[in-house]
PDB file of C-alpha atoms in Angstrom:
ATOM      1  CA  GLU A 403      78.869  73.949  95.304  1.00 55.00           C
ATOM      2  CA  THR A 404      82.216  75.254  93.692  1.00 60.00           C
ATOM      3  CA  GLY A 405      81.188  73.659  90.322  1.00 93.00           C
ATOM      4  CA  VAL A 406      84.244  71.145  91.528  1.00 97.00           C
ATOM      5  CA  THR A 407      82.950  67.495  92.595  1.00 97.00           C
ATOM      6  CA  GLN A 408      85.486  65.120  93.552  1.00 98.00           C
ATOM      7  CA  THR A 409      84.210  61.251  94.426  1.00 97.00           C
ATOM      8  CA  PRO A 410      84.805  59.341  96.583  1.00 98.00           C
ATOM      9  CA  ARG A 411      85.313  61.700  99.588  1.00 97.00           C
ATOM     10  CA  HIS A 412      86.730  59.077 101.621  1.00 97.00           C
ATOM     11  CA  LEU A 413      88.890  56.156 100.657  1.00 97.00           C
ATOM     12  CA  VAL A 414      90.475  53.502 102.560  1.00 97.00           C
ATOM     13  CA  MET A 415      92.686  51.110 100.430  1.00 95.00           C
ATOM     14  CA  GLY A 416      95.658  48.396 101.210  1.00 93.00           C
ATOM     15  CA  MET A 417      99.009  49.002  99.769  1.00 92.00           C
ATOM     16  CA  THR A 418      98.579  46.150  97.322  1.00 91.00           C
ATOM     17  CA  ASN A 419      95.224  47.562  95.917  1.00 91.00           C
ATOM     18  CA  LYS A 420      94.289  49.813  92.794  1.00 95.00           C
ATOM     19  CA  LYS A 421      91.725  52.718  92.984  1.00 96.00           C
ATOM     20  CA  SER A 422      91.195  55.845  91.252  1.00 98.00           C
ATOM     21  CA  LEU A 423      90.091  59.179  92.549  1.00 98.00           C
ATOM     22  CA  LYS A 424      88.024  61.246  90.260  1.00 98.00           C
ATOM     23  CA  CYS A 425      87.321  64.943  89.596  1.00 98.00           C
ATOM     24  CA  GLU A 426      84.623  66.725  87.398  1.00 97.00           C
ATOM     25  CA  GLN A 427      84.561  70.118  86.941  1.00 97.00           C
ATOM     26  CA  HIS A 428      81.256  72.118  85.407  1.00 94.00           C
ATOM     27  CA  LEU A 429      82.787  75.464  84.662  1.00 94.00           C
ATOM     28  CA  GLY A 430      84.247  75.382  81.191  1.00 92.00           C
ATOM     29  CA  HIS A 431      87.737  75.599  82.370  1.00 91.00           C
ATOM     30  CA  ASN A 432      90.666  74.692  80.284  1.00 88.00           C
ATOM     31  CA  ALA A 433      93.353  73.410  82.824  1.00 89.00           C
ATOM     32  CA  MET A 434      92.832  71.194  85.844  1.00 93.00           C
ATOM     33  CA  TYR A 435      95.179  70.160  88.599  1.00 94.00           C
ATOM     34  CA  TRP A 436      95.721  67.651  91.359  1.00 96.00           C
ATOM     35  CA  TYR A 437      97.223  68.732  94.743  1.00 96.00           C
ATOM     36  CA  LYS A 438      97.992  66.956  98.055  1.00 97.00           C
ATOM     37  CA  GLN A 439      97.821  68.278 101.567  1.00 96.00           C
ATOM     38  CA  SER A 440      99.829  65.906 103.929  1.00 95.00           C
ATOM     39  CA  ALA A 441      99.842  66.489 107.806  1.00 90.00           C
ATOM     40  CA  LYS A 442     101.398  69.994 108.623  1.00 87.00           C
ATOM     41  CA  LYS A 443     102.551  70.410 105.022  1.00 93.00           C
ATOM     42  CA  PRO A 444     101.338  73.162 102.551  1.00 95.00           C
ATOM     43  CA  LEU A 445      99.252  72.299  99.518  1.00 96.00           C
ATOM     44  CA  GLU A 446     101.555  70.688  97.225  1.00 94.00           C
ATOM     45  CA  LEU A 447     101.301  70.701  93.348  1.00 93.00           C
ATOM     46  CA  MET A 448     101.154  67.026  91.513  1.00 94.00           C
ATOM     47  CA  PHE A 449      99.541  67.515  88.359  1.00 92.00           C
ATOM     48  CA  VAL A 450      98.785  70.270  85.968  1.00 90.00           C
ATOM     49  CA  TYR A 451      96.623  69.533  82.323  1.00 90.00           C
ATOM     50  CA  SER A 452      96.304  72.388  80.229  1.00 83.00           C
ATOM     51  CA  LEU A 453      93.992  71.584  77.272  1.00 75.00           C
ATOM     52  CA  GLU A 454      94.018  67.672  78.063  1.00 74.00           C
ATOM     53  CA  GLU A 455      97.926  67.634  77.909  1.00 76.00           C
ATOM     54  CA  ARG A 456     100.225  67.236  80.984  1.00 76.00           C
ATOM     55  CA  VAL A 457     101.984  70.150  81.498  1.00 73.00           C
ATOM     56  CA  GLU A 458     103.625  69.629  84.557  1.00 71.00           C
ATOM     57  CA  ASN A 459     104.707  66.444  86.610  1.00 72.00           C
ATOM     58  CA  ASN A 460     106.042  67.774  89.973  1.00 71.00           C
ATOM     59  CA  SER A 461     108.492  65.040  90.728  1.00 84.00           C
ATOM     60  CA  VAL A 462     105.482  62.406  91.797  1.00 92.00           C
ATOM     61  CA  PRO A 463     106.341  58.887  91.987  1.00 93.00           C
ATOM     62  CA  SER A 464     104.985  56.582  89.528  1.00 93.00           C
ATOM     63  CA  ARG A 465     102.532  54.920  91.641  1.00 95.00           C
ATOM     64  CA  PHE A 466     100.204  58.239  91.172  1.00 96.00           C
ATOM     65  CA  SER A 467      99.138  58.022  87.361  1.00 95.00           C
ATOM     66  CA  PRO A 468      96.909  60.868  86.410  1.00 95.00           C
ATOM     67  CA  GLU A 469      94.590  60.989  83.360  1.00 95.00           C
ATOM     68  CA  CYS A 470      92.599  63.438  81.881  1.00 94.00           C
ATOM     69  CA  PRO A 471      90.305  62.218  79.021  1.00 93.00           C
ATOM     70  CA  ASN A 472      88.653  65.306  78.385  1.00 92.00           C
ATOM     71  CA  SER A 473      88.739  69.270  79.800  1.00 90.00           C
ATOM     72  CA  SER A 474      86.005  68.277  82.072  1.00 95.00           C
ATOM     73  CA  HIS A 475      87.343  65.163  83.888  1.00 96.00           C
ATOM     74  CA  LEU A 476      90.593  64.144  85.568  1.00 97.00           C
ATOM     75  CA  PHE A 477      91.502  60.826  87.637  1.00 97.00           C
ATOM     76  CA  LEU A 478      94.318  60.130  89.389  1.00 97.00           C
ATOM     77  CA  HIS A 479      94.876  56.235  89.272  1.00 97.00           C
ATOM     78  CA  LEU A 480      96.614  54.850  92.378  1.00 97.00           C
ATOM     79  CA  HIS A 481      98.582  51.454  92.447  1.00 95.00           C
ATOM     80  CA  THR A 482     100.915  50.113  95.482  1.00 95.00           C
ATOM     81  CA  LEU A 483     100.554  53.128  97.405  1.00 95.00           C
ATOM     82  CA  GLN A 484     102.301  53.520 100.890  1.00 95.00           C
ATOM     83  CA  PRO A 485     101.066  54.490 104.450  1.00 95.00           C
ATOM     84  CA  GLU A 486     102.905  57.730 103.816  1.00 95.00           C
ATOM     85  CA  ASP A 487     100.579  58.542 100.948  1.00 97.00           C
ATOM     86  CA  SER A 488      97.926  58.919 103.060  1.00 97.00           C
ATOM     87  CA  ALA A 489      96.895  62.646 102.612  1.00 97.00           C
ATOM     88  CA  LEU A 490      93.664  64.780 101.293  1.00 98.00           C
ATOM     89  CA  TYR A 491      93.860  64.995  97.375  1.00 98.00           C
ATOM     90  CA  LEU A 492      92.346  68.256  96.109  1.00 98.00           C
ATOM     91  CA  CYS A 493      91.285  68.583  92.382  1.00 97.00           C
ATOM     92  CA  ALA A 494      91.402  71.931  90.974  1.00 96.00           C
ATOM     93  CA  SER A 495      90.345  73.906  87.881  1.00 94.00           C
ATOM     94  CA  SER A 496      91.035  77.170  85.937  1.00 90.00           C
ATOM     95  CA  GLN A 497      90.496  79.285  83.209  1.00 85.00           C
ATOM     96  CA  GLU A 498      94.371  79.871  81.637  1.00 75.00           C
ATOM     97  CA  ARG A 499      94.501  83.001  79.387  1.00 56.00           C
ATOM     98  CA  THR A 500      97.918  83.038  78.347  1.00 61.00           C
ATOM     99  CA  GLY A 501      99.200  79.749  79.821  1.00 49.00           C
ATOM    100  CA  LYS A 502      99.533  81.017  83.273  1.00 52.00           C
ATOM    101  CA  MET A 503      97.472  80.612  86.301  1.00 49.00           C
ATOM    102  CA  ASN A 504      96.708  84.093  86.641  1.00 69.00           C
ATOM    103  CA  THR A 505      92.901  83.375  87.065  1.00 82.00           C
ATOM    104  CA  GLU A 506      91.628  82.091  90.515  1.00 90.00           C
ATOM    105  CA  ALA A 507      91.519  78.181  91.025  1.00 92.00           C
ATOM    106  CA  PHE A 508      87.975  76.498  91.922  1.00 95.00           C
ATOM    107  CA  PHE A 509      88.805  73.415  94.292  1.00 96.00           C
ATOM    108  CA  GLY A 510      86.738  70.372  95.043  1.00 97.00           C
ATOM    109  CA  GLN A 511      86.277  69.206  98.571  1.00 95.00           C
ATOM    110  CA  GLY A 512      89.012  66.622  98.325  1.00 97.00           C
ATOM    111  CA  THR A 513      89.383  62.850  98.978  1.00 98.00           C
ATOM    112  CA  ARG A 514      90.808  61.685 102.178  1.00 97.00           C
ATOM    113  CA  LEU A 515      92.561  58.864 101.714  1.00 98.00           C
ATOM    114  CA  THR A 516      94.147  56.208 103.993  1.00 97.00           C
ATOM    115  CA  VAL A 517      96.484  53.592 102.860  1.00 96.00           C
ATOM    116  CA  VAL A 518      96.842  50.730 105.358  1.00 95.00           C
TER     117      VAL A 518
ATOM    118  CA  ILE B 293     112.320  75.140  95.102  1.00 67.00           C
ATOM    119  CA  LEU B 294     109.967  78.230  95.819  1.00 76.00           C
ATOM    120  CA  ASN B 295     109.652  79.109  99.358  1.00 88.00           C
ATOM    121  CA  VAL B 296     106.249  80.830 100.102  1.00 95.00           C
ATOM    122  CA  GLU B 297     106.024  81.646 104.075  1.00 97.00           C
ATOM    123  CA  GLN B 298     103.151  82.547 105.871  1.00 98.00           C
ATOM    124  CA  SER B 299     102.943  84.241 109.264  1.00 97.00           C
ATOM    125  CA  PRO B 300     101.534  83.893 112.051  1.00 97.00           C
ATOM    126  CA  GLN B 301     100.858  79.632 111.598  1.00 96.00           C
ATOM    127  CA  SER B 302      97.895  80.568 113.925  1.00 97.00           C
ATOM    128  CA  LEU B 303      95.724  83.653 115.576  1.00 96.00           C
ATOM    129  CA  HIS B 304      93.110  84.020 118.090  1.00 97.00           C
ATOM    130  CA  VAL B 305      91.337  87.207 117.511  1.00 97.00           C
ATOM    131  CA  GLN B 306      88.403  88.499 119.458  1.00 97.00           C
ATOM    132  CA  GLU B 307      85.317  88.940 117.574  1.00 97.00           C
ATOM    133  CA  GLY B 308      84.759  92.734 116.571  1.00 97.00           C
ATOM    134  CA  ASP B 309      88.807  93.247 116.317  1.00 97.00           C
ATOM    135  CA  SER B 310      91.079  93.822 113.250  1.00 97.00           C
ATOM    136  CA  THR B 311      93.560  91.672 112.260  1.00 97.00           C
ATOM    137  CA  ASN B 312      96.338  90.794 109.838  1.00 97.00           C
ATOM    138  CA  PHE B 313      98.812  88.521 108.618  1.00 95.00           C
ATOM    139  CA  THR B 314     101.729  88.129 106.205  1.00 98.00           C
ATOM    140  CA  CYS B 315     102.549  86.043 103.054  1.00 98.00           C
ATOM    141  CA  SER B 316     106.285  86.211 101.870  1.00 97.00           C
ATOM    142  CA  PHE B 317     107.403  84.936  98.364  1.00 95.00           C
ATOM    143  CA  PRO B 318     110.391  85.094  96.006  1.00 91.00           C
ATOM    144  CA  SER B 319     110.571  88.940  94.846  1.00 88.00           C
ATOM    145  CA  SER B 320     111.839  87.535  91.845  1.00 85.00           C
ATOM    146  CA  ASN B 321     110.054  86.289  88.652  1.00 82.00           C
ATOM    147  CA  PHE B 322     106.846  87.559  90.010  1.00 86.00           C
ATOM    148  CA  TYR B 323     103.627  86.699  88.321  1.00 86.00           C
ATOM    149  CA  ALA B 324     100.756  86.528  90.562  1.00 90.00           C
ATOM    150  CA  LEU B 325      99.993  86.266  94.087  1.00 94.00           C
ATOM    151  CA  HIS B 326      96.723  84.546  95.548  1.00 95.00           C
ATOM    152  CA  TRP B 327      94.658  84.541  98.748  1.00 97.00           C
ATOM    153  CA  TYR B 328      92.290  81.748  99.587  1.00 98.00           C
ATOM    154  CA  ARG B 329      90.042  81.027 102.823  1.00 98.00           C
ATOM    155  CA  TRP B 330      89.673  77.329 103.596  1.00 97.00           C
ATOM    156  CA  GLU B 331      86.952  77.032 106.199  1.00 96.00           C
ATOM    157  CA  THR B 332      86.650  73.229 107.834  1.00 91.00           C
ATOM    158  CA  ALA B 333      85.139  70.716 105.721  1.00 90.00           C
ATOM    159  CA  LYS B 334      85.039  72.708 102.543  1.00 94.00           C
ATOM    160  CA  SER B 335      86.755  73.658  99.574  1.00 95.00           C
ATOM    161  CA  PRO B 336      89.719  76.088  99.394  1.00 96.00           C
ATOM    162  CA  GLU B 337      87.783  79.552  98.249  1.00 96.00           C
ATOM    163  CA  ALA B 338      89.772  82.109  96.497  1.00 96.00           C
ATOM    164  CA  LEU B 339      89.698  85.855  97.938  1.00 97.00           C
ATOM    165  CA  PHE B 340      92.158  87.840  95.404  1.00 96.00           C
ATOM    166  CA  VAL B 341      94.514  87.094  92.711  1.00 93.00           C
ATOM    167  CA  MET B 342      96.872  89.789  92.707  1.00 93.00           C
ATOM    168  CA  THR B 343      99.418  90.458  89.718  1.00 90.00           C
ATOM    169  CA  LEU B 344     100.607  94.448  90.317  1.00 91.00           C
ATOM    170  CA  ASN B 345     103.185  96.003  92.419  1.00 94.00           C
ATOM    171  CA  GLY B 346     101.068  98.195  94.892  1.00 95.00           C
ATOM    172  CA  ASP B 347      98.116  96.494  94.319  1.00 93.00           C
ATOM    173  CA  GLU B 348      95.191  96.960  96.954  1.00 97.00           C
ATOM    174  CA  LYS B 349      92.208  94.603  96.663  1.00 97.00           C
ATOM    175  CA  LYS B 350      89.084  94.527  98.770  1.00 97.00           C
ATOM    176  CA  LYS B 351      86.003  92.245  99.064  1.00 96.00           C
ATOM    177  CA  GLY B 352      83.727  93.294 102.380  1.00 96.00           C
ATOM    178  CA  ARG B 353      85.524  93.660 105.428  1.00 98.00           C
ATOM    179  CA  ILE B 354      89.051  91.784 103.853  1.00 98.00           C
ATOM    180  CA  SER B 355      91.385  93.473 102.067  1.00 98.00           C
ATOM    181  CA  ALA B 356      95.072  92.469 100.744  1.00 98.00           C
ATOM    182  CA  THR B 357      98.019  94.628  99.719  1.00 98.00           C
ATOM    183  CA  LEU B 358     100.994  93.399  97.723  1.00 97.00           C
ATOM    184  CA  ASN B 359     104.716  94.386  97.421  1.00 97.00           C
ATOM    185  CA  THR B 360     106.278  92.337  94.661  1.00 95.00           C
ATOM    186  CA  LYS B 361     109.618  94.225  94.959  1.00 95.00           C
ATOM    187  CA  GLU B 362     110.245  93.152  98.475  1.00 95.00           C
ATOM    188  CA  GLY B 363     108.142  89.932  98.364  1.00 95.00           C
ATOM    189  CA  TYR B 364     105.438  90.400 100.693  1.00 96.00           C
ATOM    190  CA  SER B 365     101.642  90.509 100.604  1.00 98.00           C
ATOM    191  CA  TYR B 366      99.195  91.382 103.675  1.00 98.00           C
ATOM    192  CA  LEU B 367      95.787  90.464 104.400  1.00 98.00           C
ATOM    193  CA  TYR B 368      93.624  92.554 106.634  1.00 98.00           C
ATOM    194  CA  ILE B 369      90.211  91.554 108.256  1.00 98.00           C
ATOM    195  CA  LYS B 370      88.535  94.289 109.869  1.00 98.00           C
ATOM    196  CA  GLY B 371      85.781  93.972 112.717  1.00 97.00           C
ATOM    197  CA  SER B 372      86.280  90.240 112.749  1.00 97.00           C
ATOM    198  CA  GLN B 373      83.336  87.875 113.064  1.00 97.00           C
ATOM    199  CA  PRO B 374      82.894  84.549 114.107  1.00 96.00           C
ATOM    200  CA  GLU B 375      82.624  83.422 110.118  1.00 95.00           C
ATOM    201  CA  ASP B 376      86.009  84.588 109.123  1.00 97.00           C
ATOM    202  CA  SER B 377      87.538  81.842 111.101  1.00 97.00           C
ATOM    203  CA  ALA B 378      89.282  79.513 108.680  1.00 98.00           C
ATOM    204  CA  THR B 379      92.739  79.139 107.574  1.00 98.00           C
ATOM    205  CA  TYR B 380      93.907  81.712 104.958  1.00 98.00           C
ATOM    206  CA  LEU B 381      96.312  80.553 102.099  1.00 98.00           C
ATOM    207  CA  CYS B 382      98.435  82.447 100.015  1.00 97.00           C
ATOM    208  CA  ALA B 383      99.849  80.780  96.996  1.00 95.00           C
ATOM    209  CA  PHE B 384     102.657  82.128  94.401  1.00 92.00           C
ATOM    210  CA  ASN B 385     102.568  81.708  90.671  1.00 87.00           C
ATOM    211  CA  PRO B 386     106.105  82.823  89.091  1.00 81.00           C
ATOM    212  CA  MET B 387     106.929  84.111  85.760  1.00 72.00           C
ATOM    213  CA  GLY B 388     108.444  81.486  83.083  1.00 57.00           C
ATOM    214  CA  GLY B 389     107.889  78.614  85.065  1.00 54.00           C
ATOM    215  CA  ALA B 390     105.562  75.646  84.843  1.00 55.00           C
ATOM    216  CA  ASP B 391     101.678  76.070  85.575  1.00 62.00           C
ATOM    217  CA  GLY B 392     100.159  75.701  88.913  1.00 83.00           C
ATOM    218  CA  LEU B 393     100.639  77.406  92.367  1.00 90.00           C
ATOM    219  CA  THR B 394     103.092  76.999  95.394  1.00 92.00           C
ATOM    220  CA  PHE B 395     101.268  77.529  98.536  1.00 96.00           C
ATOM    221  CA  GLY B 396     102.312  78.752 101.912  1.00 97.00           C
ATOM    222  CA  LYS B 397     101.447  76.497 104.924  1.00 96.00           C
ATOM    223  CA  GLY B 398      98.596  79.036 105.797  1.00 97.00           C
ATOM    224  CA  THR B 399      97.556  81.043 108.959  1.00 98.00           C
ATOM    225  CA  HIS B 400      94.911  79.574 110.892  1.00 97.00           C
ATOM    226  CA  LEU B 401      92.369  82.349 112.349  1.00 98.00           C
ATOM    227  CA  ILE B 402      90.109  81.850 114.967  1.00 97.00           C
ATOM    228  CA  ILE B 403      87.547  84.548 116.140  1.00 97.00           C
ATOM    229  CA  GLN B 404      86.463  84.209 119.616  1.00 94.00           C
ATOM    230  CA  PRO B 405      83.197  85.488 120.932  1.00 90.00           C
TER     231      PRO B 405
END
């Protein structure tokens, strides 16, 4: 248990569905992140929230929509996804002292998403 | 585009042997270099966060070194054990950029009994 919980662990959705991934951190951190891992690719940063404000959108298509209602919760809303969006989606949190990620990140176990 | 390279991609090591692998990263605008261990069906777990050139950190049988001037870091495992089998990821955090980490593809380590 790393203190970062993601639900669901597995998700199968059709291309016309709308679903949401949820992440909750119990570590008192002030920054949260979404990463994506596709087959044979490195972990790719998608979104960064610092103090509940989005500070980075790493050229992610608008069919992915993040939401950070408070410092403990992070959502990734999904709609009209494509089969190539099938991947492992990881949430992470950290404590940023100076606005830079010089402290370790704590990761959830991820949501394995399959788009059919 | 930041480029973080790890080598080798995969590695088979006999139990009891020592091993090491490499991470290379941009030498300009360096801020921090992270190492994570990712076991199958688990979350990536931080091993080290390194910020200073010449840093050397150790956790049990695992250690890491950092050369920010030439842009590389080594991870060493002494006396490998089966529980060391995992994917080892390094991640780069640049100075002046946006927050978040740029990861390498990882080194997949298998310890053979």
